[in-house]
Amino acid sequence: MDNNYTMPIYQKIALDVANKIYTGEIKEDTILYGRSILAGKYNVSPETIRRAVKILEDIDVVKSVKGKGVIVLSSEKAYSFIKKYQDITNISSYKSTLRDLIDSKADIDVKIIDTIGKIIDYSNRLEIINPLVPIQFEIKSDCKYIGDTAANTNFWQNTGATIVAIKRGEELIISPGPYIEFLEGDIVLAVGDQHIYNSVPMFLYDKK
């Protein structure tokens, strides 16, 4: 049995018995081993075996008959029981994977923000225009495109600048995409050749 299952031992035993019934190792209409024998087989207490059998009884996989013992009723219902726990295990695995991916994404976002911050700091101190160094452009109240998106304004086509991030208050939006709206107070971080230093303000404000 798989010790990695995060479930009580009696549930593991119920699954193991159900699997033996489904595969035909234990036949329908036969009698299970006595509880004391099962307790020795699984190295658990008789009470643990009682709880395992009770699970199978509740879903009509087996039935306790006074004077006879525990009779196997249905391999089909045994399979349904197994399938239910397989689905639960799969969902738990998917959730675990999703949590790991979210944690990884958070770490990457932190590194991206830190790197952009360093690039901005260097660009401010060196006072150079480099195609790989983001230039900051503020969206002021007289901007023509407040409330509009980068896609609708054909920002890149008109300026030659690529938006890599937008600072909005305390938030830094990484790779905002073409459908980000320009809002008053935004700081647009864009990269491009030396011409974007003039082309972006001209586009946003009709400045010559």
Short mmCIF file of C-alpha atoms in Angstrom, two decimals:
data_model
loop_
_atom_site.label_atom_id
_atom_site.label_comp_id
_atom_site.label_asym_id
_atom_site.label_seq_id
_atom_site.Cartn_x
_atom_site.Cartn_y
_atom_site.Cartn_z
CA MET A 1 0.00 0.00 0.00
CA ASP A 2 1.14 3.52 -0.71
CA ASN A 3 2.30 5.22 2.47
CA ASN A 4 2.19 8.60 0.70
CA TYR A 5 -1.59 8.77 0.83
CA THR A 6 -2.67 11.47 3.21
CA MET A 7 -5.56 9.50 4.69
CA PRO A 8 -6.16 7.41 7.83
CA ILE A 9 -4.85 3.83 7.87
CA TYR A 10 -8.36 2.34 7.98
CA GLN A 11 -9.21 4.10 4.72
CA LYS A 12 -6.03 2.73 3.15
CA ILE A 13 -7.03 -0.76 4.24
CA ALA A 14 -10.56 -0.29 2.85
CA LEU A 15 -9.02 0.75 -0.49
CA ASP A 16 -6.68 -2.20 -0.50
CA VAL A 17 -9.52 -4.66 0.17
CA ALA A 18 -11.68 -2.97 -2.47
CA ASN A 19 -8.85 -3.28 -5.00
CA LYS A 20 -8.52 -7.02 -4.25
CA ILE A 21 -12.27 -7.40 -4.77
CA TYR A 22 -12.21 -5.45 -8.04
CA THR A 23 -9.27 -7.41 -9.47
CA GLY A 24 -10.87 -10.73 -8.53
CA GLU A 25 -8.30 -11.70 -5.94
CA ILE A 26 -11.24 -11.77 -3.55
CA LYS A 27 -14.36 -13.13 -5.28
CA GLU A 28 -17.94 -11.94 -4.95
CA ASP A 29 -20.14 -14.02 -2.60
CA THR A 30 -17.09 -15.20 -0.65
CA ILE A 31 -16.34 -14.45 2.97
CA LEU A 32 -13.50 -12.15 3.96
CA TYR A 33 -10.92 -13.23 6.48
CA GLY A 34 -11.96 -12.70 10.09
CA ARG A 35 -11.18 -9.35 11.62
CA SER A 36 -8.45 -10.81 13.81
CA ILE A 37 -6.77 -12.34 10.77
CA LEU A 38 -7.06 -9.05 8.83
CA ALA A 39 -5.69 -7.18 11.86
CA GLY A 40 -2.63 -9.43 11.83
CA LYS A 41 -2.27 -9.18 8.03
CA TYR A 42 -2.23 -5.36 8.11
CA ASN A 43 -0.52 -5.16 11.52
CA VAL A 44 -3.27 -2.97 13.01
CA SER A 45 -5.83 -3.26 15.78
CA PRO A 46 -9.20 -5.07 15.30
CA GLU A 47 -10.88 -1.67 15.80
CA THR A 48 -9.03 -0.29 12.76
CA ILE A 49 -10.24 -3.30 10.72
CA ARG A 50 -13.78 -2.72 11.98
CA ARG A 51 -13.70 0.86 10.72
CA ALA A 52 -12.30 -0.22 7.35
CA VAL A 53 -15.02 -2.84 6.92
CA LYS A 54 -17.66 -0.29 7.98
CA ILE A 55 -16.61 1.98 5.08
CA LEU A 56 -17.11 -0.88 2.62
CA GLU A 57 -20.42 -1.84 4.22
CA ASP A 58 -21.76 1.70 3.90
CA ILE A 59 -21.33 1.59 0.11
CA ASP A 60 -22.53 -2.02 -0.28
CA VAL A 61 -19.18 -3.49 -1.27
CA VAL A 62 -19.45 -6.00 1.60
CA LYS A 63 -22.08 -7.00 4.14
CA SER A 64 -21.70 -8.33 7.69
CA VAL A 65 -23.94 -11.30 8.37
CA LYS A 66 -24.28 -12.53 11.93
CA GLY A 67 -22.98 -16.03 12.27
CA LYS A 68 -21.31 -16.02 8.86
CA GLY A 69 -18.92 -13.10 8.73
CA VAL A 70 -18.27 -10.39 6.14
CA ILE A 71 -19.58 -11.36 2.69
CA VAL A 72 -18.30 -9.74 -0.52
CA LEU A 73 -21.19 -8.26 -2.50
CA SER A 74 -20.01 -6.21 -5.52
CA SER A 75 -16.77 -5.76 -7.45
CA GLU A 76 -18.48 -2.98 -9.44
CA LYS A 77 -19.10 -0.92 -6.31
CA ALA A 78 -15.57 -1.69 -5.18
CA TYR A 79 -14.31 -0.09 -8.41
CA SER A 80 -16.54 2.99 -7.88
CA PHE A 81 -15.03 3.38 -4.41
CA ILE A 82 -11.48 3.11 -5.79
CA LYS A 83 -12.25 5.60 -8.59
CA LYS A 84 -13.61 8.13 -6.10
CA TYR A 85 -10.36 8.18 -4.16
CA GLN A 86 -8.28 8.27 -7.33
CA ASP A 87 -10.14 11.44 -8.35
CA ILE A 88 -9.56 12.97 -4.91
CA THR A 89 -5.86 12.10 -5.09
CA ASN A 90 -5.57 13.62 -8.59
CA ILE A 91 -7.27 16.85 -7.49
CA SER A 92 -4.93 17.10 -4.50
CA SER A 93 -1.95 16.58 -6.80
CA TYR A 94 -3.19 19.27 -9.22
CA LYS A 95 -3.69 21.69 -6.32
CA SER A 96 -0.18 21.02 -5.07
CA THR A 97 1.24 21.59 -8.56
CA LEU A 98 -0.73 24.82 -8.90
CA ARG A 99 0.58 26.10 -5.55
CA ASP A 100 4.14 25.34 -6.65
CA LEU A 101 3.59 27.18 -9.96
CA ILE A 102 2.08 30.20 -8.20
CA ASP A 103 5.02 30.30 -5.77
CA SER A 104 7.47 30.08 -8.69
CA LYS A 105 5.65 32.87 -10.56
CA ALA A 106 5.75 35.08 -7.45
CA ASP A 107 9.51 34.55 -7.16
CA ILE A 108 10.00 35.38 -10.85
CA ASP A 109 7.86 38.53 -10.56
CA VAL A 110 9.92 39.71 -7.60
CA LYS A 111 13.14 39.17 -9.58
CA ILE A 112 11.71 41.00 -12.62
CA ILE A 113 10.62 43.97 -10.49
CA ASP A 114 14.02 44.06 -8.78
CA THR A 115 15.83 43.92 -12.13
CA ILE A 116 13.70 46.68 -13.66
CA GLY A 117 14.31 48.79 -10.60
CA LYS A 118 18.06 48.35 -11.01
CA ILE A 119 17.86 49.19 -14.71
CA ILE A 120 15.88 52.35 -13.98
CA ASP A 121 18.36 53.32 -11.27
CA TYR A 122 21.31 52.86 -13.61
CA SER A 123 19.59 54.73 -16.43
CA ASN A 124 18.86 57.68 -14.13
CA ARG A 125 22.45 57.82 -12.87
CA LEU A 126 24.18 57.29 -16.18
CA GLU A 127 21.87 59.65 -18.09
CA ILE A 128 22.14 57.63 -21.29
CA ILE A 129 19.58 56.39 -23.77
CA ASN A 130 20.07 52.71 -24.53
CA PRO A 131 17.63 50.48 -26.47
CA LEU A 132 17.58 48.10 -23.49
CA VAL A 133 17.12 50.75 -20.79
CA PRO A 134 13.47 51.71 -20.06
CA ILE A 135 12.62 55.40 -20.36
CA GLN A 136 9.90 56.82 -18.15
CA PHE A 137 6.98 58.81 -19.60
CA GLU A 138 4.30 60.24 -17.32
CA ILE A 139 0.64 60.22 -18.35
CA LYS A 140 -0.48 63.72 -17.37
CA SER A 141 -3.97 65.19 -17.38
CA ASP A 142 -3.54 66.68 -20.86
CA CYS A 143 -2.63 63.34 -22.47
CA LYS A 144 -4.82 62.65 -25.50
CA TYR A 145 -5.23 58.97 -24.74
CA ILE A 146 -6.34 58.76 -21.10
CA GLY A 147 -8.72 55.81 -20.81
CA ASP A 148 -7.60 54.36 -24.12
CA THR A 149 -5.49 51.22 -24.62
CA ALA A 150 -2.07 50.77 -26.13
CA ALA A 151 -3.62 48.60 -28.86
CA ASN A 152 -6.30 51.12 -29.82
CA THR A 153 -3.77 53.93 -30.06
CA ASN A 154 -1.27 51.85 -32.07
CA PHE A 155 1.31 52.96 -29.53
CA TRP A 156 4.22 50.95 -30.89
CA GLN A 157 3.44 51.70 -34.54
CA ASN A 158 3.27 55.45 -33.85
CA THR A 159 6.23 55.77 -31.50
CA GLY A 160 8.58 52.84 -32.11
CA ALA A 161 8.55 52.26 -28.34
CA THR A 162 7.69 48.99 -26.61
CA ILE A 163 5.98 49.21 -23.21
CA VAL A 164 7.68 46.88 -20.72
CA ALA A 165 5.95 48.02 -17.53
CA ILE A 166 3.64 50.65 -16.04
CA LYS A 167 4.03 52.15 -12.58
CA ARG A 168 0.56 52.86 -11.19
CA GLY A 169 0.78 54.28 -7.71
CA GLU A 170 2.62 51.71 -5.59
CA GLU A 171 1.99 48.96 -8.16
CA LEU A 172 4.39 47.96 -10.92
CA ILE A 173 2.58 46.18 -13.77
CA ILE A 174 5.05 43.96 -15.61
CA SER A 175 4.51 43.30 -19.37
CA PRO A 176 1.07 44.97 -19.31
CA GLY A 177 0.15 43.85 -22.83
CA PRO A 178 -1.71 45.73 -25.58
CA TYR A 179 -4.98 46.12 -23.68
CA ILE A 180 -3.69 48.10 -20.72
CA GLU A 181 -5.48 51.46 -20.37
CA PHE A 182 -3.54 54.69 -19.98
CA LEU A 183 -4.62 56.37 -16.74
CA GLU A 184 -3.69 59.80 -15.42
CA GLY A 185 -0.64 59.53 -13.18
CA ASP A 186 0.69 56.36 -14.83
CA ILE A 187 4.42 56.16 -15.45
CA VAL A 188 5.00 54.28 -18.71
CA LEU A 189 8.31 52.41 -18.93
CA ALA A 190 9.24 51.88 -22.58
CA VAL A 191 12.28 50.73 -24.53
CA GLY A 192 13.39 51.62 -28.02
CA ASP A 193 16.06 53.55 -29.92
CA GLN A 194 17.06 57.15 -29.22
CA HIS A 195 14.09 58.52 -31.19
CA ILE A 196 11.48 57.42 -28.65
CA TYR A 197 12.69 60.10 -26.25
CA ASN A 198 10.89 62.58 -28.54
CA SER A 199 8.38 60.39 -30.39
CA VAL A 200 6.48 59.27 -27.29
CA PRO A 201 5.80 62.78 -25.86
CA MET A 202 4.90 64.02 -29.37
CA PHE A 203 2.41 61.18 -29.73
CA LEU A 204 0.87 61.55 -26.27
CA TYR A 205 0.71 65.33 -26.18
CA ASP A 206 1.15 66.57 -29.78
CA LYS A 207 4.42 68.18 -28.69
CA LYS A 208 6.69 69.31 -31.54
#
